[in-house]
PDB file of C-alpha atoms in Angstrom:
ATOM      1  CA  MET A  15      84.018  81.258 116.330  1.00  0.00           C
ATOM      2  CA  ILE A  16      80.771  79.618 115.900  1.00  0.00           C
ATOM      3  CA  ALA A  17      78.409  81.067 113.254  1.00  0.00           C
ATOM      4  CA  ILE A  18      74.764  80.360 113.715  1.00  0.00           C
ATOM      5  CA  ILE A  19      72.700  81.598 110.703  1.00  0.00           C
ATOM      6  CA  LYS A  20      70.116  84.513 111.043  1.00  0.00           C
ATOM      7  CA  TYR A  21      67.268  83.909 109.091  1.00  0.00           C
ATOM      8  CA  ASN A  22      63.465  84.471 108.941  1.00  0.00           C
ATOM      9  CA  ALA A  23      63.193  81.828 111.572  1.00  0.00           C
ATOM     10  CA  GLY A  24      62.613  81.443 115.416  1.00  0.00           C
ATOM     11  CA  ASN A  25      64.640  79.917 118.047  1.00  0.00           C
ATOM     12  CA  ILE A  26      67.956  81.113 117.376  1.00  0.00           C
ATOM     13  CA  ARG A  27      68.757  82.728 120.616  1.00  0.00           C
ATOM     14  CA  SER A  28      68.288  79.571 122.505  1.00  0.00           C
ATOM     15  CA  VAL A  29      70.590  77.613 120.395  1.00  0.00           C
ATOM     16  CA  GLN A  30      73.392  80.341 121.052  1.00  0.00           C
ATOM     17  CA  ASN A  31      72.523  80.485 124.979  1.00  0.00           C
ATOM     18  CA  ALA A  32      73.261  76.496 124.794  1.00  0.00           C
ATOM     19  CA  VAL A  33      76.485  76.984 122.746  1.00  0.00           C
ATOM     20  CA  ASN A  34      77.595  79.789 125.115  1.00  0.00           C
ATOM     21  CA  ARG A  35      77.236  77.446 128.150  1.00  0.00           C
ATOM     22  CA  LEU A  36      79.416  74.806 126.523  1.00  0.00           C
ATOM     23  CA  GLY A  37      82.198  77.339 126.387  1.00  0.00           C
ATOM     24  CA  TYR A  38      82.065  78.395 122.970  1.00  0.00           C
ATOM     25  CA  GLU A  39      82.020  81.859 121.384  1.00  0.00           C
ATOM     26  CA  SER A  40      79.060  82.279 118.845  1.00  0.00           C
ATOM     27  CA  ILE A  41      77.745  85.005 116.644  1.00  0.00           C
ATOM     28  CA  ILE A  42      74.258  85.493 115.127  1.00  0.00           C
ATOM     29  CA  THR A  43      74.842  86.558 111.602  1.00  0.00           C
ATOM     30  CA  ASP A  44      73.780  86.534 107.952  1.00  0.00           C
ATOM     31  CA  ASN A  45      76.858  87.965 106.897  1.00  0.00           C
ATOM     32  CA  PRO A  46      78.600  85.459 104.211  1.00  0.00           C
ATOM     33  CA  THR A  47      82.045  86.647 105.048  1.00  0.00           C
ATOM     34  CA  LYS A  48      81.561  85.708 108.813  1.00  0.00           C
ATOM     35  CA  ILE A  49      79.786  82.393 108.267  1.00  0.00           C
ATOM     36  CA  LYS A  50      82.745  81.340 105.581  1.00  0.00           C
ATOM     37  CA  ALA A  51      85.237  82.242 108.425  1.00  0.00           C
ATOM     38  CA  ALA A  52      83.712  80.360 111.088  1.00  0.00           C
ATOM     39  CA  SER A  53      85.175  77.213 112.446  1.00  0.00           C
ATOM     40  CA  LYS A  54      81.809  75.430 112.534  1.00  0.00           C
ATOM     41  CA  VAL A  55      77.868  76.987 111.566  1.00  0.00           C
ATOM     42  CA  ILE A  56      74.710  76.190 112.679  1.00  0.00           C
ATOM     43  CA  PHE A  57      71.393  76.684 110.687  1.00  0.00           C
ATOM     44  CA  PRO A  58      68.768  76.250 113.433  1.00  0.00           C
ATOM     45  CA  GLY A  59      64.980  77.354 113.298  1.00  0.00           C
ATOM     46  CA  VAL A  60      61.468  77.167 113.951  1.00  0.00           C
ATOM     47  CA  GLY A  61      59.056  78.495 111.337  1.00  0.00           C
ATOM     48  CA  GLU A  62      57.720  77.944 107.992  1.00  0.00           C
ATOM     49  CA  ALA A  63      59.508  76.462 104.927  1.00  0.00           C
ATOM     50  CA  SER A  64      58.617  78.503 102.076  1.00  0.00           C
ATOM     51  CA  SER A  65      59.022  81.795 103.656  1.00  0.00           C
ATOM     52  CA  ALA A  66      62.309  80.736 105.255  1.00  0.00           C
ATOM     53  CA  MET A  67      63.741  79.626 101.793  1.00  0.00           C
ATOM     54  CA  GLU A  68      62.478  82.885 100.178  1.00  0.00           C
ATOM     55  CA  TYR A  69      64.507  84.786 103.066  1.00  0.00           C
ATOM     56  CA  LEU A  70      67.508  82.746 102.093  1.00  0.00           C
ATOM     57  CA  LYS A  71      67.521  83.308  98.774  1.00  0.00           C
ATOM     58  CA  GLU A  72      66.808  86.652  98.664  1.00  0.00           C
ATOM     59  CA  ARG A  73      70.391  87.030 100.482  1.00  0.00           C
ATOM     60  CA  LYS A  74      71.876  84.225  98.498  1.00  0.00           C
ATOM     61  CA  LEU A  75      72.509  82.337 101.654  1.00  0.00           C
ATOM     62  CA  ASP A  76      71.140  79.311  99.958  1.00  0.00           C
ATOM     63  CA  GLU A  77      73.881  78.957  97.697  1.00  0.00           C
ATOM     64  CA  LEU A  78      76.422  80.377 100.502  1.00  0.00           C
ATOM     65  CA  ILE A  79      75.080  77.245 102.680  1.00  0.00           C
ATOM     66  CA  VAL A  80      75.615  74.430 100.454  1.00  0.00           C
ATOM     67  CA  SER A  81      79.018  75.662  99.393  1.00  0.00           C
ATOM     68  CA  LEU A  82      80.236  75.411 102.867  1.00  0.00           C
ATOM     69  CA  LYS A  83      83.423  73.216 103.938  1.00  0.00           C
ATOM     70  CA  GLN A  84      83.352  73.007 107.584  1.00  0.00           C
ATOM     71  CA  PRO A  85      80.835  71.284 109.853  1.00  0.00           C
ATOM     72  CA  VAL A  86      77.445  72.454 109.269  1.00  0.00           C
ATOM     73  CA  LEU A  87      74.468  71.467 111.787  1.00  0.00           C
ATOM     74  CA  GLY A  88      70.738  72.240 110.912  1.00  0.00           C
ATOM     75  CA  ILE A  89      68.312  72.000 113.547  1.00  0.00           C
ATOM     76  CA  CYS A  90      64.543  71.404 113.153  1.00  0.00           C
ATOM     77  CA  LEU A  91      63.435  73.575 110.387  1.00  0.00           C
ATOM     78  CA  GLY A  92      67.283  73.821 109.587  1.00  0.00           C
ATOM     79  CA  LEU A  93      67.121  69.833 108.817  1.00  0.00           C
ATOM     80  CA  GLN A  94      64.107  70.250 106.772  1.00  0.00           C
ATOM     81  CA  LEU A  95      65.236  73.004 104.482  1.00  0.00           C
ATOM     82  CA  MET A  96      68.554  70.944 103.838  1.00  0.00           C
ATOM     83  CA  CYS A  97      66.362  68.180 102.009  1.00  0.00           C
ATOM     84  CA  THR A  98      65.463  68.332  98.526  1.00  0.00           C
ATOM     85  CA  SER A  99      61.871  69.682  98.929  1.00  0.00           C
ATOM     86  CA  SER A 100      58.941  70.365 101.436  1.00  0.00           C
ATOM     87  CA  GLU A 101      55.315  69.779 101.365  1.00  0.00           C
ATOM     88  CA  GLU A 102      54.805  72.775 103.353  1.00  0.00           C
ATOM     89  CA  GLY A 103      54.344  75.578 100.722  1.00  0.00           C
ATOM     90  CA  ASN A 104      55.463  73.056  98.029  1.00  0.00           C
ATOM     91  CA  THR A 105      58.872  74.488  98.425  1.00  0.00           C
ATOM     92  CA  THR A 106      61.976  73.737  96.785  1.00  0.00           C
ATOM     93  CA  CYS A 107      64.780  73.298  99.322  1.00  0.00           C
ATOM     94  CA  LEU A 108      68.636  73.321  99.725  1.00  0.00           C
ATOM     95  CA  GLY A 109      69.014  69.550  98.153  1.00  0.00           C
ATOM     96  CA  ILE A 110      71.774  68.473 100.683  1.00  0.00           C
ATOM     97  CA  PHE A 111      70.185  65.409 101.598  1.00  0.00           C
ATOM     98  CA  ASP A 112      68.438  63.441  99.052  1.00  0.00           C
ATOM     99  CA  THR A 113      64.747  63.244 100.761  1.00  0.00           C
ATOM    100  CA  GLN A 114      61.718  65.024 100.911  1.00  0.00           C
ATOM    101  CA  THR A 115      60.066  66.689 104.047  1.00  0.00           C
ATOM    102  CA  LYS A 116      56.431  65.647 104.441  1.00  0.00           C
ATOM    103  CA  GLN A 117      53.430  66.450 106.574  1.00  0.00           C
ATOM    104  CA  PHE A 118      52.531  64.034 109.312  1.00  0.00           C
ATOM    105  CA  PRO A 119      48.965  62.337 108.423  1.00  0.00           C
ATOM    106  CA  PRO A 120      46.431  63.265 110.819  1.00  0.00           C
ATOM    107  CA  LYS A 121      46.518  60.046 112.742  1.00  0.00           C
ATOM    108  CA  ASP A 122      47.496  61.222 116.118  1.00  0.00           C
ATOM    109  CA  LYS A 123      48.375  64.694 117.569  1.00  0.00           C
ATOM    110  CA  VAL A 124      50.017  67.151 115.224  1.00  0.00           C
ATOM    111  CA  PRO A 125      52.407  68.473 115.891  1.00  0.00           C
ATOM    112  CA  HIS A 126      54.694  65.816 117.140  1.00  0.00           C
ATOM    113  CA  MET A 127      55.663  67.742 120.376  1.00  0.00           C
ATOM    114  CA  GLY A 128      57.455  66.359 123.422  1.00  0.00           C
ATOM    115  CA  TRP A 129      60.155  63.835 124.455  1.00  0.00           C
ATOM    116  CA  ASN A 130      60.784  60.512 122.113  1.00  0.00           C
ATOM    117  CA  ASN A 131      63.815  58.364 121.946  1.00  0.00           C
ATOM    118  CA  PHE A 132      65.391  56.522 118.951  1.00  0.00           C
ATOM    119  CA  SER A 133      64.161  53.516 117.257  1.00  0.00           C
ATOM    120  CA  GLU A 134      67.593  53.005 115.349  1.00  0.00           C
ATOM    121  CA  LEU A 135      71.085  54.484 115.708  1.00  0.00           C
ATOM    122  CA  LYS A 136      74.007  53.988 113.547  1.00  0.00           C
ATOM    123  CA  SER A 137      77.563  54.551 114.592  1.00  0.00           C
ATOM    124  CA  SER A 138      78.884  58.139 114.335  1.00  0.00           C
ATOM    125  CA  GLU A 139      81.099  60.603 115.913  1.00  0.00           C
ATOM    126  CA  ILE A 140      78.196  62.748 116.207  1.00  0.00           C
ATOM    127  CA  LEU A 141      76.311  59.873 118.382  1.00  0.00           C
ATOM    128  CA  LYS A 142      79.388  59.477 120.818  1.00  0.00           C
ATOM    129  CA  ASP A 143      77.686  58.628 124.264  1.00  0.00           C
ATOM    130  CA  VAL A 144      74.305  58.515 122.990  1.00  0.00           C
ATOM    131  CA  LYS A 145      72.019  55.309 123.526  1.00  0.00           C
ATOM    132  CA  LEU A 146      68.858  54.362 121.764  1.00  0.00           C
ATOM    133  CA  GLU A 147      66.453  54.774 125.094  1.00  0.00           C
ATOM    134  CA  ASP A 148      67.976  58.418 125.213  1.00  0.00           C
ATOM    135  CA  ASP A 149      64.936  61.085 124.871  1.00  0.00           C
ATOM    136  CA  VAL A 150      65.319  64.124 123.123  1.00  0.00           C
ATOM    137  CA  TYR A 151      62.637  67.070 122.656  1.00  0.00           C
ATOM    138  CA  TYR A 152      60.625  67.281 119.386  1.00  0.00           C
ATOM    139  CA  VAL A 153      58.318  70.140 117.922  1.00  0.00           C
ATOM    140  CA  HIS A 154      57.349  69.695 114.487  1.00  0.00           C
ATOM    141  CA  GLY A 155      54.471  69.137 111.912  1.00  0.00           C
ATOM    142  CA  TYR A 156      56.736  67.883 109.153  1.00  0.00           C
ATOM    143  CA  TYR A 157      58.971  65.246 108.838  1.00  0.00           C
ATOM    144  CA  ALA A 158      62.101  63.871 106.675  1.00  0.00           C
ATOM    145  CA  GLU A 159      61.691  60.634 105.031  1.00  0.00           C
ATOM    146  CA  PRO A 160      64.513  58.229 106.070  1.00  0.00           C
ATOM    147  CA  CYS A 161      67.201  57.975 103.311  1.00  0.00           C
ATOM    148  CA  GLU A 162      70.608  56.576 102.904  1.00  0.00           C
ATOM    149  CA  ASN A 163      72.260  59.386 105.068  1.00  0.00           C
ATOM    150  CA  THR A 164      69.866  58.904 108.225  1.00  0.00           C
ATOM    151  CA  LEU A 165      72.045  58.043 111.179  1.00  0.00           C
ATOM    152  CA  ALA A 166      69.083  57.794 113.532  1.00  0.00           C
ATOM    153  CA  ILE A 167      65.184  57.239 113.145  1.00  0.00           C
ATOM    154  CA  CYS A 168      62.390  58.095 115.379  1.00  0.00           C
ATOM    155  CA  ASN A 169      58.718  56.812 115.201  1.00  0.00           C
ATOM    156  CA  TYR A 170      55.744  58.889 115.648  1.00  0.00           C
ATOM    157  CA  ILE A 171      52.885  58.159 113.338  1.00  0.00           C
ATOM    158  CA  VAL A 172      55.566  57.005 110.785  1.00  0.00           C
ATOM    159  CA  SER A 173      59.335  56.441 111.039  1.00  0.00           C
ATOM    160  CA  PHE A 174      61.593  59.731 110.170  1.00  0.00           C
ATOM    161  CA  SER A 175      64.827  60.726 110.222  1.00  0.00           C
ATOM    162  CA  SER A 176      65.797  62.073 113.579  1.00  0.00           C
ATOM    163  CA  ILE A 177      69.552  62.919 112.771  1.00  0.00           C
ATOM    164  CA  ILE A 178      71.048  62.744 109.049  1.00  0.00           C
ATOM    165  CA  GLN A 179      74.653  63.253 107.871  1.00  0.00           C
ATOM    166  CA  LYS A 180      76.376  63.797 104.692  1.00  0.00           C
ATOM    167  CA  ASP A 181      79.718  64.903 104.245  1.00  0.00           C
ATOM    168  CA  ASN A 182      80.033  67.814 106.504  1.00  0.00           C
ATOM    169  CA  PHE A 183      76.673  68.468 106.809  1.00  0.00           C
ATOM    170  CA  TYR A 184      74.607  67.060 110.034  1.00  0.00           C
ATOM    171  CA  ALA A 185      71.064  67.754 110.967  1.00  0.00           C
ATOM    172  CA  MET A 186      68.763  67.296 113.890  1.00  0.00           C
ATOM    173  CA  GLN A 187      65.051  67.298 113.605  1.00  0.00           C
ATOM    174  CA  PHE A 188      64.715  67.389 117.509  1.00  0.00           C
ATOM    175  CA  HIS A 189      66.086  70.412 119.550  1.00  0.00           C
ATOM    176  CA  PRO A 190      69.445  69.468 120.943  1.00  0.00           C
ATOM    177  CA  GLU A 191      69.294  72.837 122.979  1.00  0.00           C
ATOM    178  CA  LYS A 192      66.003  71.868 124.726  1.00  0.00           C
ATOM    179  CA  SER A 193      67.134  68.118 125.263  1.00  0.00           C
ATOM    180  CA  ALA A 194      68.667  67.966 128.684  1.00  0.00           C
ATOM    181  CA  ASP A 195      71.907  65.993 129.028  1.00  0.00           C
ATOM    182  CA  VAL A 196      71.420  64.140 125.984  1.00  0.00           C
ATOM    183  CA  GLY A 197      71.131  67.241 123.545  1.00  0.00           C
ATOM    184  CA  GLU A 198      74.203  68.994 125.290  1.00  0.00           C
ATOM    185  CA  GLN A 199      76.350  65.638 124.453  1.00  0.00           C
ATOM    186  CA  LEU A 200      75.228  65.907 120.807  1.00  0.00           C
ATOM    187  CA  LEU A 201      75.910  69.654 120.838  1.00  0.00           C
ATOM    188  CA  LYS A 202      79.424  68.728 122.259  1.00  0.00           C
ATOM    189  CA  ASN A 203      79.938  65.973 119.834  1.00  0.00           C
ATOM    190  CA  PHE A 204      79.266  68.717 116.854  1.00  0.00           C
ATOM    191  CA  LEU A 205      81.360  71.230 118.312  1.00  0.00           C
ATOM    192  CA  ASN A 206      84.357  68.913 118.782  1.00  0.00           C
ATOM    193  CA  LEU A 207      84.125  67.777 115.156  1.00  0.00           C
TER     194      LEU A 207
END
C-alpha cells in the first residue's frame, strides 16, 4: 500500500490518481500507523510553507516523516518542506536535505510555470530511462538551492534542485503526475524501489 500524506496542501488527489493509473493501491491519510505501515510514502503538495509546517507540527507528522525508513517521495511543496528552511514565511522545515528554499528573484515571470528540461542529471535508480532533454511540468515561486544531494538541476532565472535524494528520501520540484510520459516513468521508478 502506498500512503499519500494528507496535510494542509492541495493537489493530493491528482497524485493519487497517477499512482492508481500505474496499478498501485494508495490511501490519502494523516494516520501515523497507516503511514508507518505503508511500503512507500508520498509527500506531495501545493501551498504555503509556514501554514503547511504548522499543520504537520500540530499532528506530529513532522517528527513522523523524518523517522520513516521506507522510500519517501516529496513533490513540489513536499520537496521544499524537506529542506532546512524556507524564505516563504521565514519557516523552519524538516531538515532532511541540507539546503534552503528561496524565492525566485523577479527577473522573469514568477511563479515558474510550465515545461522545462534538466540542465544536469546524475545517475540514479530514480532516473532510470530519463534524459537531459526530457521536459517536466513546474509550478513554483520558490526553489531549493543545489546541494550535495541534488540529482537533477533545472535552470529558470537561477539553477535550482529539480530532484534531490538522501538515503530513503527522494523529492521532485516539478509535478510528475502532470508531466506526461516522463513523469509517469519517474513515478514508476519510485514505486519500483
